[in-house]
Amino acid sequence: MSAAPATPRALPVRDLLAVPLLGALLLRRRTWQIAMLVASALLVWHGLVGPQLAPKNLATLAVWVHYRGLLILALLVAGNLFCLACPFMLPRDLARKLRRPTRRWPRLLRGKAVGIVALVSVLYAYELFDLWASPWATALLILGYFAGATLVDAVFEGATFCKSICPIGQFNFVASALSPLEVRSREASVCATCSGHECLTGAADGGARGCELGLFVPDKAGNMDCTFCLDCARACPHDNVALATRLPGEELLDDASGSGVGRRSQRPDLAVLGIVFTFAALLNAFGMVSPVYALQRGIAEVLGTTSDAAVLGVLFAACLVVEPVMLLGAAAALSRGALTGRPGLTATVVRFAHGLVPLGVGIWAAHYGFHFLTGLWTIVPVTQKAVADAGLPFLGQPRWGVGGLGENVVQPIEMGLLLLGALGSLAVLWSIARREAPLRPRRAFAPWAALTMLLLAAAVWLLAQPMEMRGTFLEA
Amino acid sequence: MTDADPGSTAATRPGQRARWAPALAGLLVLATACAPTGDAGDGASVVFRFEPATPVVGSDAIEVRLVDAAGEPLDGAVVAIEANMNHAGMTPTFADLVESPSRPGVYLGEIDFTMGGDWFLLLEASWPDGRRVQRTLDVPGVRSR
Ligand code: SF4
Ligand code: SF4
Ligand SMILES: [Cu+2]
């Protein structure tokens, strides 16, 4: 087994699991999960029986403003911490104590196809049912995640729900390519002489389980499919698993074959996931600025329909299928002539698509960061009120009227995130171009760079539009 | 999802908590969408309008008329409004309305809409004798400038 890092790293590597208190805290997954379970229970309860007014309800506020913001910020400054603390895994683990799953997830469905459909479905439902404005629907969504994880994993072995279905998981897997932390081995030589492979198969005494996502630590390349659950670290008898610092985006630069994932250039499903992730970032932001309503009315007129679902369907198809096919197809057509071996259009797209992910992360971070930062303190009075409603008035009188950071402060942060994302994309695309077209890297790079700048311009324009968050768009 | 014309009122009270099941909640959302003009059990009806009729981002003049079941104006109230967006996480704005000296039961003020989109107003009218009227008033589609 070769475990040498695929690219030389200039930054000194630190292992967070070796930091005294921090390492122990990170390894206490159950504690984090229980905390998240208690929080989810509070949100579901408030979503179902609390006031059905989004800004006054913990379900809508905590999920769509604070949780989404913290999720993407955690991915940017650390890693896939939400999956580490995922509460959906608790009832699922409990159910597995009662009944061991015996079936294998069908081979045909093993890629990301189902996960992509699930991710797009959640984003579609978000717009169609105005989940952001509906506490009880948000509560149902949370319950749906619990039920989905428990049912799927009661039937199928391994972490089928996480790896192949969970929309949050797919989002986190893509975004964590930009995380500065990665689970990897401490010493390659220790893995080389290891015969038990407990990080994959589980501890010999049956105590700690091995990687349920099928990742073998010494052969792992990047964060794709890794939930940061640290089962591997608990299972390894040689204490050889690290949560190590690395260059964010490093895994997008090379085309190393990673355990359980394979080579990116051989995984069209991963490319599609990255593309959907990036274009959905634009679409989700577009969903809340004023020009979208004019466009939706236009679509409705052309179709001669008054069905929100149909208009939204057309918008989704245009933004997540037609637009990427045209734009990436054009970039691939213009660049493939310069590539070694002149691969086909699809193969070219699959090789370069990951280069757009940093920009996608930048757009999601700018958008969710906006809501999180401008609404930062609004959680305080809503929690005070919810806890008081639950019969525990110890948090005092709700302080209505608190907000967050001013838009004049948040806007530069948003633009900074977009720019950083675009720079990251350009850097990754340049390294892909140098790899795929060593003789004419500039020719190969130029069309993709132009596409990045086009998407950046679209994102800047979108986030500079006046926000307009509306539930109904078809009535004038 | 729920939309009421400006000028009519939806009869959900913010503190009201009777939704024990999602299905019930769904029904309630439907029910509030077609609630008749504003009787929330207190016999009062609340009619409001903006100037301009479709409010625009910024400060908009609001006029609220309170009448009792018999159609008599409800005057002498202290009327306060908290304006919120339908989207969570937006800072609310507050307004105190003043009764028109010439038209009893009519209260005037300004609402500060900080962003385009769907808003709702939490209105509370209270009288020195302890009577209270509370309403949630939908203001869909505040226009961006
Ligand atoms: S992928 Fe798994 S761990 Fe991550 S959020 Fe989904 S269910 Fe939870
Ligand atoms: S490699 Fe597997 S076991 Fe280890 S943290 Fe990642 S998902 Fe968990
Ligand atoms: Cu938004």
PDB file of N, CA and C in Angstrom, chain A residues 45 48-56 60-61 64-65 68 126 129-130 132-134 136 140 288 290 370-371 374-375 378 385 389 400-404 407 466-472 475-476, chain B residues 1-3 5 12-23 25-27 29 57 82 84-92 94 114-120 122 136 138 140-145:
ATOM      1  N   TRP A  45     -40.266  20.129  17.844  1.00  0.00           N
ATOM      2  CA  TRP A  45     -41.382  20.485  18.734  1.00  0.00           C
ATOM      3  C   TRP A  45     -41.858  21.904  18.430  1.00  0.00           C
ATOM      4  N   LEU A  48     -43.647  22.263  15.094  1.00  0.00           N
ATOM      5  CA  LEU A  48     -45.000  21.708  15.009  1.00  0.00           C
ATOM      6  C   LEU A  48     -46.001  22.451  15.882  1.00  0.00           C
ATOM      7  N   VAL A  49     -45.588  22.847  17.076  1.00  0.00           N
ATOM      8  CA  VAL A  49     -46.593  23.445  17.970  1.00  0.00           C
ATOM      9  C   VAL A  49     -46.330  24.914  18.279  1.00  0.00           C
ATOM     10  N   GLY A  50     -45.194  25.433  17.873  1.00  0.00           N
ATOM     11  CA  GLY A  50     -44.899  26.836  18.146  1.00  0.00           C
ATOM     12  C   GLY A  50     -45.595  27.740  17.147  1.00  0.00           C
ATOM     13  N   PRO A  51     -45.365  29.036  17.252  1.00  0.00           N
ATOM     14  CA  PRO A  51     -46.002  29.980  16.326  1.00  0.00           C
ATOM     15  C   PRO A  51     -45.609  29.680  14.878  1.00  0.00           C
ATOM     16  N   GLN A  52     -46.584  29.687  13.992  1.00  0.00           N
ATOM     17  CA  GLN A  52     -46.297  29.378  12.583  1.00  0.00           C
ATOM     18  C   GLN A  52     -45.835  30.627  11.840  1.00  0.00           C
ATOM     19  N   LEU A  53     -44.896  31.326  12.428  1.00  0.00           N
ATOM     20  CA  LEU A  53     -44.338  32.529  11.819  1.00  0.00           C
ATOM     21  C   LEU A  53     -42.835  32.316  11.755  1.00  0.00           C
ATOM     22  N   ALA A  54     -42.299  32.235  10.539  1.00  0.00           N
ATOM     23  CA  ALA A  54     -40.909  31.809  10.374  1.00  0.00           C
ATOM     24  C   ALA A  54     -39.917  32.535  11.285  1.00  0.00           C
ATOM     25  N   PRO A  55     -39.956  33.872  11.375  1.00  0.00           N
ATOM     26  CA  PRO A  55     -38.932  34.527  12.194  1.00  0.00           C
ATOM     27  C   PRO A  55     -39.129  34.324  13.692  1.00  0.00           C
ATOM     28  N   LYS A  56     -40.306  33.825  14.078  1.00  0.00           N
ATOM     29  CA  LYS A  56     -40.571  33.634  15.505  1.00  0.00           C
ATOM     30  C   LYS A  56     -40.459  32.165  15.885  1.00  0.00           C
ATOM     31  N   THR A  60     -37.587  27.185  11.704  1.00  0.00           N
ATOM     32  CA  THR A  60     -37.191  27.925  10.505  1.00  0.00           C
ATOM     33  C   THR A  60     -35.938  28.755  10.739  1.00  0.00           C
ATOM     34  N   LEU A  61     -35.893  29.420  11.890  1.00  0.00           N
ATOM     35  CA  LEU A  61     -34.758  30.310  12.144  1.00  0.00           C
ATOM     36  C   LEU A  61     -33.458  29.523  12.289  1.00  0.00           C
ATOM     37  N   TRP A  64     -32.673  27.432   8.747  1.00  0.00           N
ATOM     38  CA  TRP A  64     -32.373  28.137   7.498  1.00  0.00           C
ATOM     39  C   TRP A  64     -31.420  29.308   7.662  1.00  0.00           C
ATOM     40  N   VAL A  65     -31.236  29.764   8.872  1.00  0.00           N
ATOM     41  CA  VAL A  65     -30.317  30.890   9.056  1.00  0.00           C
ATOM     42  C   VAL A  65     -29.041  30.438   9.768  1.00  0.00           C
ATOM     43  N   ARG A  68     -27.507  26.482   8.544  1.00  0.00           N
ATOM     44  CA  ARG A  68     -26.901  26.515   7.199  1.00  0.00           C
ATOM     45  C   ARG A  68     -25.633  27.354   7.190  1.00  0.00           C
ATOM     46  N   TYR A 126     -37.735  23.125  -1.293  1.00  0.00           N
ATOM     47  CA  TYR A 126     -37.451  24.355  -0.545  1.00  0.00           C
ATOM     48  C   TYR A 126     -38.128  25.557  -1.205  1.00  0.00           C
ATOM     49  N   PHE A 129     -42.402  24.715  -1.712  1.00  0.00           N
ATOM     50  CA  PHE A 129     -43.223  24.783  -0.499  1.00  0.00           C
ATOM     51  C   PHE A 129     -42.788  25.911   0.424  1.00  0.00           C
ATOM     52  N   ASP A 130     -41.904  26.779  -0.056  1.00  0.00           N
ATOM     53  CA  ASP A 130     -41.425  27.880   0.785  1.00  0.00           C
ATOM     54  C   ASP A 130     -41.022  27.372   2.165  1.00  0.00           C
ATOM     55  N   TRP A 132     -38.568  27.836   3.818  1.00  0.00           N
ATOM     56  CA  TRP A 132     -37.963  28.874   4.654  1.00  0.00           C
ATOM     57  C   TRP A 132     -39.008  29.676   5.415  1.00  0.00           C
ATOM     58  N   ALA A 133     -40.258  29.607   4.938  1.00  0.00           N
ATOM     59  CA  ALA A 133     -41.309  30.387   5.593  1.00  0.00           C
ATOM     60  C   ALA A 133     -42.237  29.499   6.408  1.00  0.00           C
ATOM     61  N   SER A 134     -41.975  28.195   6.444  1.00  0.00           N
ATOM     62  CA  SER A 134     -42.942  27.302   7.056  1.00  0.00           C
ATOM     63  C   SER A 134     -42.334  26.456   8.176  1.00  0.00           C
ATOM     64  N   TRP A 136     -43.718  24.296  10.309  1.00  0.00           N
ATOM     65  CA  TRP A 136     -44.118  22.883  10.411  1.00  0.00           C
ATOM     66  C   TRP A 136     -43.529  22.065   9.275  1.00  0.00           C
ATOM     67  N   LEU A 140     -41.110  18.834   9.542  1.00  0.00           N
ATOM     68  CA  LEU A 140     -41.311  17.564   8.819  1.00  0.00           C
ATOM     69  C   LEU A 140     -40.054  17.159   8.065  1.00  0.00           C
ATOM     70  N   MET A 288     -34.015  34.189  -4.449  1.00  0.00           N
ATOM     71  CA  MET A 288     -34.473  35.202  -3.512  1.00  0.00           C
ATOM     72  C   MET A 288     -34.104  36.632  -3.857  1.00  0.00           C
ATOM     73  N   SER A 290     -35.153  39.941  -6.621  1.00  0.00           N
ATOM     74  CA  SER A 290     -36.383  40.322  -7.309  1.00  0.00           C
ATOM     75  C   SER A 290     -36.481  39.911  -8.786  1.00  0.00           C
ATOM     76  N   PHE A 370     -24.408  35.489   4.445  1.00  0.00           N
ATOM     77  CA  PHE A 370     -25.227  36.706   4.526  1.00  0.00           C
ATOM     78  C   PHE A 370     -26.358  36.527   5.528  1.00  0.00           C
ATOM     79  N   HIS A 371     -27.145  35.458   5.355  1.00  0.00           N
ATOM     80  CA  HIS A 371     -28.271  35.243   6.267  1.00  0.00           C
ATOM     81  C   HIS A 371     -27.785  35.049   7.698  1.00  0.00           C
ATOM     82  N   THR A 374     -26.281  38.526   9.080  1.00  0.00           N
ATOM     83  CA  THR A 374     -27.260  39.603   9.289  1.00  0.00           C
ATOM     84  C   THR A 374     -28.318  39.184  10.312  1.00  0.00           C
ATOM     85  N   GLY A 375     -28.500  37.887  10.512  1.00  0.00           N
ATOM     86  CA  GLY A 375     -29.524  37.440  11.457  1.00  0.00           C
ATOM     87  C   GLY A 375     -28.948  36.827  12.716  1.00  0.00           C
ATOM     88  N   THR A 378     -30.771  37.087  16.135  1.00  0.00           N
ATOM     89  CA  THR A 378     -32.221  36.888  16.176  1.00  0.00           C
ATOM     90  C   THR A 378     -32.585  35.573  16.859  1.00  0.00           C
ATOM     91  N   LYS A 385     -38.089  32.814  24.006  1.00  0.00           N
ATOM     92  CA  LYS A 385     -39.530  32.636  23.962  1.00  0.00           C
ATOM     93  C   LYS A 385     -39.889  31.149  23.920  1.00  0.00           C
ATOM     94  N   ASP A 389     -42.020  29.112  26.547  1.00  0.00           N
ATOM     95  CA  ASP A 389     -43.245  28.413  26.150  1.00  0.00           C
ATOM     96  C   ASP A 389     -43.223  26.959  26.619  1.00  0.00           C
ATOM     97  N   TRP A 400     -36.839  41.107  21.765  1.00  0.00           N
ATOM     98  CA  TRP A 400     -37.163  41.259  20.352  1.00  0.00           C
ATOM     99  C   TRP A 400     -36.428  42.473  19.794  1.00  0.00           C
ATOM    100  N   GLY A 401     -36.116  42.410  18.530  1.00  0.00           N
ATOM    101  CA  GLY A 401     -35.543  43.594  17.894  1.00  0.00           C
ATOM    102  C   GLY A 401     -34.041  43.517  17.695  1.00  0.00           C
ATOM    103  N   VAL A 402     -33.387  42.481  18.278  1.00  0.00           N
ATOM    104  CA  VAL A 402     -31.960  42.368  18.001  1.00  0.00           C
ATOM    105  C   VAL A 402     -31.769  41.790  16.595  1.00  0.00           C
ATOM    106  N   GLY A 403     -30.689  42.155  15.951  1.00  0.00           N
ATOM    107  CA  GLY A 403     -30.478  41.718  14.565  1.00  0.00           C
ATOM    108  C   GLY A 403     -29.174  40.972  14.417  1.00  0.00           C
ATOM    109  N   GLY A 404     -28.253  41.575  13.674  1.00  0.00           N
ATOM    110  CA  GLY A 404     -26.955  40.944  13.465  1.00  0.00           C
ATOM    111  C   GLY A 404     -26.024  42.006  12.924  1.00  0.00           C
ATOM    112  N   GLU A 407     -25.670  45.268   6.858  1.00  0.00           N
ATOM    113  CA  GLU A 407     -25.413  44.838   5.488  1.00  0.00           C
ATOM    114  C   GLU A 407     -24.146  45.462   4.923  1.00  0.00           C
ATOM    115  N   PRO A 466     -31.305  43.697  -5.083  1.00  0.00           N
ATOM    116  CA  PRO A 466     -32.083  43.798  -3.855  1.00  0.00           C
ATOM    117  C   PRO A 466     -32.716  42.449  -3.557  1.00  0.00           C
ATOM    118  N   MET A 467     -32.594  42.024  -2.301  1.00  0.00           N
ATOM    119  CA  MET A 467     -33.215  40.776  -1.887  1.00  0.00           C
ATOM    120  C   MET A 467     -34.719  40.945  -1.917  1.00  0.00           C
ATOM    121  N   GLU A 468     -35.396  39.897  -2.281  1.00  0.00           N
ATOM    122  CA  GLU A 468     -36.843  39.951  -2.240  1.00  0.00           C
ATOM    123  C   GLU A 468     -37.327  38.539  -2.003  1.00  0.00           C
ATOM    124  N   MET A 469     -37.727  38.268  -0.776  1.00  0.00           N
ATOM    125  CA  MET A 469     -38.075  36.899  -0.464  1.00  0.00           C
ATOM    126  C   MET A 469     -39.575  36.721  -0.430  1.00  0.00           C
ATOM    127  N   ARG A 470     -40.062  36.047  -1.445  1.00  0.00           N
ATOM    128  CA  ARG A 470     -41.509  35.918  -1.562  1.00  0.00           C
ATOM    129  C   ARG A 470     -41.927  34.487  -1.715  1.00  0.00           C
ATOM    130  N   GLY A 471     -43.109  34.193  -1.217  1.00  0.00           N
ATOM    131  CA  GLY A 471     -43.619  32.852  -1.330  1.00  0.00           C
ATOM    132  C   GLY A 471     -44.363  32.647  -2.630  1.00  0.00           C
ATOM    133  N   THR A 472     -45.157  33.628  -3.021  1.00  0.00           N
ATOM    134  CA  THR A 472     -45.993  33.455  -4.204  1.00  0.00           C
ATOM    135  C   THR A 472     -45.434  34.326  -5.295  1.00  0.00           C
ATOM    136  N   GLU A 475     -48.940  35.539  -8.736  1.00  0.00           N
ATOM    137  CA  GLU A 475     -49.852  36.693  -8.763  1.00  0.00           C
ATOM    138  C   GLU A 475     -48.991  37.955  -8.813  1.00  0.00           C
ATOM    139  N   ALA A 476     -49.466  38.941  -9.555  1.00  0.00           N
ATOM    140  CA  ALA A 476     -48.638  40.105  -9.848  1.00  0.00           C
ATOM    141  C   ALA A 476     -48.325  40.892  -8.578  1.00  0.00           C
TER     142      ALA A 476
ATOM    143  N   MET B   1     -47.352  30.815   0.059  1.00  0.00           N
ATOM    144  CA  MET B   1     -48.364  29.797   0.239  1.00  0.00           C
ATOM    145  C   MET B   1     -49.673  30.438   0.706  1.00  0.00           C
ATOM    146  N   THR B   2     -49.603  31.126   1.873  1.00  0.00           N
ATOM    147  CA  THR B   2     -50.805  31.839   2.266  1.00  0.00           C
ATOM    148  C   THR B   2     -50.667  33.257   1.750  1.00  0.00           C
ATOM    149  N   ASP B   3     -51.703  33.721   1.114  1.00  0.00           N
ATOM    150  CA  ASP B   3     -51.625  35.113   0.719  1.00  0.00           C
ATOM    151  C   ASP B   3     -52.975  35.762   0.922  1.00  0.00           C
ATOM    152  N   ASP B   5     -55.076  39.522   0.547  1.00  0.00           N
ATOM    153  CA  ASP B   5     -54.959  40.853  -0.033  1.00  0.00           C
ATOM    154  C   ASP B   5     -54.610  41.824   1.073  1.00  0.00           C
ATOM    155  N   THR B  12     -54.487  34.682  12.603  1.00  0.00           N
ATOM    156  CA  THR B  12     -53.612  33.894  13.459  1.00  0.00           C
ATOM    157  C   THR B  12     -53.063  34.780  14.559  1.00  0.00           C
ATOM    158  N   ARG B  13     -53.122  34.302  15.738  1.00  0.00           N
ATOM    159  CA  ARG B  13     -52.543  35.059  16.831  1.00  0.00           C
ATOM    160  C   ARG B  13     -51.151  34.497  17.064  1.00  0.00           C
ATOM    161  N   PRO B  14     -50.159  35.350  17.291  1.00  0.00           N
ATOM    162  CA  PRO B  14     -48.795  34.830  17.397  1.00  0.00           C
ATOM    163  C   PRO B  14     -48.632  33.823  18.523  1.00  0.00           C
ATOM    164  N   GLY B  15     -49.293  34.038  19.624  1.00  0.00           N
ATOM    165  CA  GLY B  15     -49.069  33.140  20.746  1.00  0.00           C
ATOM    166  C   GLY B  15     -49.912  31.883  20.681  1.00  0.00           C
ATOM    167  N   GLN B  16     -50.831  31.857  19.741  1.00  0.00           N
ATOM    168  CA  GLN B  16     -51.773  30.747  19.642  1.00  0.00           C
ATOM    169  C   GLN B  16     -51.047  29.430  19.405  1.00  0.00           C
ATOM    170  N   ARG B  17     -51.359  28.404  20.229  1.00  0.00           N
ATOM    171  CA  ARG B  17     -50.649  27.153  20.020  1.00  0.00           C
ATOM    172  C   ARG B  17     -51.617  25.999  20.089  1.00  0.00           C
ATOM    173  N   ALA B  18     -52.132  25.617  18.953  1.00  0.00           N
ATOM    174  CA  ALA B  18     -53.096  24.524  18.977  1.00  0.00           C
ATOM    175  C   ALA B  18     -52.768  23.513  17.902  1.00  0.00           C
ATOM    176  N   ARG B  19     -51.547  23.542  17.401  1.00  0.00           N
ATOM    177  CA  ARG B  19     -51.251  22.692  16.257  1.00  0.00           C
ATOM    178  C   ARG B  19     -50.439  21.506  16.702  1.00  0.00           C
ATOM    179  N   TRP B  20     -51.139  20.445  17.027  1.00  0.00           N
ATOM    180  CA  TRP B  20     -50.417  19.308  17.577  1.00  0.00           C
ATOM    181  C   TRP B  20     -49.913  18.360  16.531  1.00  0.00           C
ATOM    182  N   ALA B  21     -50.471  18.407  15.363  1.00  0.00           N
ATOM    183  CA  ALA B  21     -50.022  17.471  14.339  1.00  0.00           C
ATOM    184  C   ALA B  21     -49.778  18.243  13.054  1.00  0.00           C
ATOM    185  N   PRO B  22     -48.825  17.767  12.286  1.00  0.00           N
ATOM    186  CA  PRO B  22     -48.529  18.443  11.036  1.00  0.00           C
ATOM    187  C   PRO B  22     -49.755  18.557  10.136  1.00  0.00           C
ATOM    188  N   ALA B  23     -50.567  17.507  10.117  1.00  0.00           N
ATOM    189  CA  ALA B  23     -51.746  17.548   9.265  1.00  0.00           C
ATOM    190  C   ALA B  23     -52.652  18.689   9.700  1.00  0.00           C
ATOM    191  N   ALA B  25     -51.680  21.258  11.289  1.00  0.00           N
ATOM    192  CA  ALA B  25     -51.006  22.507  10.956  1.00  0.00           C
ATOM    193  C   ALA B  25     -51.272  22.865   9.504  1.00  0.00           C
ATOM    194  N   GLY B  26     -51.219  21.850   8.654  1.00  0.00           N
ATOM    195  CA  GLY B  26     -51.477  22.089   7.233  1.00  0.00           C
ATOM    196  C   GLY B  26     -52.868  22.642   7.029  1.00  0.00           C
ATOM    197  N   LEU B  27     -53.833  22.010   7.700  1.00  0.00           N
ATOM    198  CA  LEU B  27     -55.212  22.475   7.602  1.00  0.00           C
ATOM    199  C   LEU B  27     -55.318  23.922   8.057  1.00  0.00           C
ATOM    200  N   VAL B  29     -53.036  26.207   8.063  1.00  0.00           N
ATOM    201  CA  VAL B  29     -52.466  27.133   7.097  1.00  0.00           C
ATOM    202  C   VAL B  29     -53.513  27.440   6.039  1.00  0.00           C
ATOM    203  N   VAL B  57     -39.941  49.329  -0.578  1.00  0.00           N
ATOM    204  CA  VAL B  57     -38.891  49.349   0.433  1.00  0.00           C
ATOM    205  C   VAL B  57     -38.651  50.780   0.902  1.00  0.00           C
ATOM    206  N   GLU B  82     -45.240  45.401  15.120  1.00  0.00           N
ATOM    207  CA  GLU B  82     -43.905  44.858  14.863  1.00  0.00           C
ATOM    208  C   GLU B  82     -43.940  44.273  13.461  1.00  0.00           C
ATOM    209  N   ASN B  84     -42.250  42.089  10.493  1.00  0.00           N
ATOM    210  CA  ASN B  84     -41.260  41.039  10.270  1.00  0.00           C
ATOM    211  C   ASN B  84     -41.315  40.556   8.834  1.00  0.00           C
ATOM    212  N   MET B  85     -40.192  40.022   8.364  1.00  0.00           N
ATOM    213  CA  MET B  85     -40.239  39.360   7.066  1.00  0.00           C
ATOM    214  C   MET B  85     -40.694  37.919   7.247  1.00  0.00           C
ATOM    215  N   ASN B  86     -41.231  37.330   6.180  1.00  0.00           N
ATOM    216  CA  ASN B  86     -41.599  35.918   6.206  1.00  0.00           C
ATOM    217  C   ASN B  86     -40.374  35.028   6.324  1.00  0.00           C
ATOM    218  N   HIS B  87     -39.234  35.544   5.921  1.00  0.00           N
ATOM    219  CA  HIS B  87     -37.986  34.801   6.027  1.00  0.00           C
ATOM    220  C   HIS B  87     -37.427  35.038   7.423  1.00  0.00           C
ATOM    221  N   ALA B  88     -36.984  33.959   8.055  1.00  0.00           N
ATOM    222  CA  ALA B  88     -36.416  34.107   9.385  1.00  0.00           C
ATOM    223  C   ALA B  88     -35.091  34.856   9.324  1.00  0.00           C
ATOM    224  N   GLY B  89     -34.711  35.412  10.443  1.00  0.00           N
ATOM    225  CA  GLY B  89     -33.378  35.992  10.558  1.00  0.00           C
ATOM    226  C   GLY B  89     -33.254  37.431  10.129  1.00  0.00           C
ATOM    227  N   MET B  90     -34.382  38.082   9.818  1.00  0.00           N
ATOM    228  CA  MET B  90     -34.319  39.483   9.448  1.00  0.00           C
ATOM    229  C   MET B  90     -34.719  40.316  10.665  1.00  0.00           C
ATOM    230  N   THR B  91     -34.035  41.408  10.869  1.00  0.00           N
ATOM    231  CA  THR B  91     -34.340  42.242  12.023  1.00  0.00           C
ATOM    232  C   THR B  91     -35.727  42.853  11.865  1.00  0.00           C
ATOM    233  N   PRO B  92     -36.595  42.723  12.883  1.00  0.00           N
ATOM    234  CA  PRO B  92     -37.913  43.355  12.766  1.00  0.00           C
ATOM    235  C   PRO B  92     -37.815  44.870  12.933  1.00  0.00           C
ATOM    236  N   PHE B  94     -40.230  48.361  14.237  1.00  0.00           N
ATOM    237  CA  PHE B  94     -41.345  48.633  15.150  1.00  0.00           C
ATOM    238  C   PHE B  94     -41.958  49.990  14.834  1.00  0.00           C
ATOM    239  N   THR B 114     -37.439  47.205   5.402  1.00  0.00           N
ATOM    240  CA  THR B 114     -36.006  47.276   5.121  1.00  0.00           C
ATOM    241  C   THR B 114     -35.602  46.462   3.897  1.00  0.00           C
ATOM    242  N   MET B 115     -36.524  45.640   3.370  1.00  0.00           N
ATOM    243  CA  MET B 115     -36.157  44.757   2.260  1.00  0.00           C
ATOM    244  C   MET B 115     -37.408  44.375   1.489  1.00  0.00           C
ATOM    245  N   GLY B 116     -37.254  44.072   0.207  1.00  0.00           N
ATOM    246  CA  GLY B 116     -38.397  43.637  -0.573  1.00  0.00           C
ATOM    247  C   GLY B 116     -38.804  42.221  -0.182  1.00  0.00           C
ATOM    248  N   GLY B 117     -40.055  41.859  -0.505  1.00  0.00           N
ATOM    249  CA  GLY B 117     -40.493  40.497  -0.239  1.00  0.00           C
ATOM    250  C   GLY B 117     -41.743  40.454   0.612  1.00  0.00           C
ATOM    251  N   ASP B 118     -42.024  39.252   1.134  1.00  0.00           N
ATOM    252  CA  ASP B 118     -43.221  39.064   1.955  1.00  0.00           C
ATOM    253  C   ASP B 118     -42.964  39.484   3.397  1.00  0.00           C
ATOM    254  N   TRP B 119     -43.871  40.280   3.915  1.00  0.00           N
ATOM    255  CA  TRP B 119     -43.791  40.719   5.314  1.00  0.00           C
ATOM    256  C   TRP B 119     -45.084  40.356   6.026  1.00  0.00           C
ATOM    257  N   PHE B 120     -45.039  40.399   7.327  1.00  0.00           N
ATOM    258  CA  PHE B 120     -46.283  40.365   8.089  1.00  0.00           C
ATOM    259  C   PHE B 120     -46.147  41.317   9.274  1.00  0.00           C
ATOM    260  N   LEU B 122     -47.298  42.241  13.164  1.00  0.00           N
ATOM    261  CA  LEU B 122     -47.933  41.820  14.417  1.00  0.00           C
ATOM    262  C   LEU B 122     -48.487  43.077  15.050  1.00  0.00           C
ATOM    263  N   THR B 136     -52.277  39.159  13.247  1.00  0.00           N
ATOM    264  CA  THR B 136     -51.153  39.010  12.332  1.00  0.00           C
ATOM    265  C   THR B 136     -51.656  39.401  10.960  1.00  0.00           C
ATOM    266  N   ASP B 138     -50.907  39.981   6.963  1.00  0.00           N
ATOM    267  CA  ASP B 138     -49.952  39.677   5.900  1.00  0.00           C
ATOM    268  C   ASP B 138     -49.766  40.867   4.971  1.00  0.00           C
ATOM    269  N   PRO B 140     -47.939  40.800   1.614  1.00  0.00           N
ATOM    270  CA  PRO B 140     -47.111  40.094   0.636  1.00  0.00           C
ATOM    271  C   PRO B 140     -46.518  41.058  -0.384  1.00  0.00           C
ATOM    272  N   GLY B 141     -45.353  40.714  -0.850  1.00  0.00           N
ATOM    273  CA  GLY B 141     -44.795  41.415  -1.999  1.00  0.00           C
ATOM    274  C   GLY B 141     -44.482  42.883  -1.837  1.00  0.00           C
ATOM    275  N   VAL B 142     -43.791  43.244  -0.753  1.00  0.00           N
ATOM    276  CA  VAL B 142     -43.251  44.612  -0.691  1.00  0.00           C
ATOM    277  C   VAL B 142     -42.228  44.737  -1.814  1.00  0.00           C
ATOM    278  N   ARG B 143     -42.369  45.800  -2.593  1.00  0.00           N
ATOM    279  CA  ARG B 143     -41.508  45.902  -3.786  1.00  0.00           C
ATOM    280  C   ARG B 143     -40.148  46.487  -3.452  1.00  0.00           C
ATOM    281  N   SER B 144     -39.118  45.917  -4.113  1.00  0.00           N
ATOM    282  CA  SER B 144     -37.796  46.528  -3.966  1.00  0.00           C
ATOM    283  C   SER B 144     -37.773  47.773  -4.840  1.00  0.00           C
ATOM    284  N   ARG B 145     -36.918  48.696  -4.477  1.00  0.00           N
ATOM    285  CA  ARG B 145     -36.831  49.923  -5.277  1.00  0.00           C
ATOM    286  C   ARG B 145     -36.161  49.642  -6.600  1.00  0.00           C
TER     287      ARG B 145
END
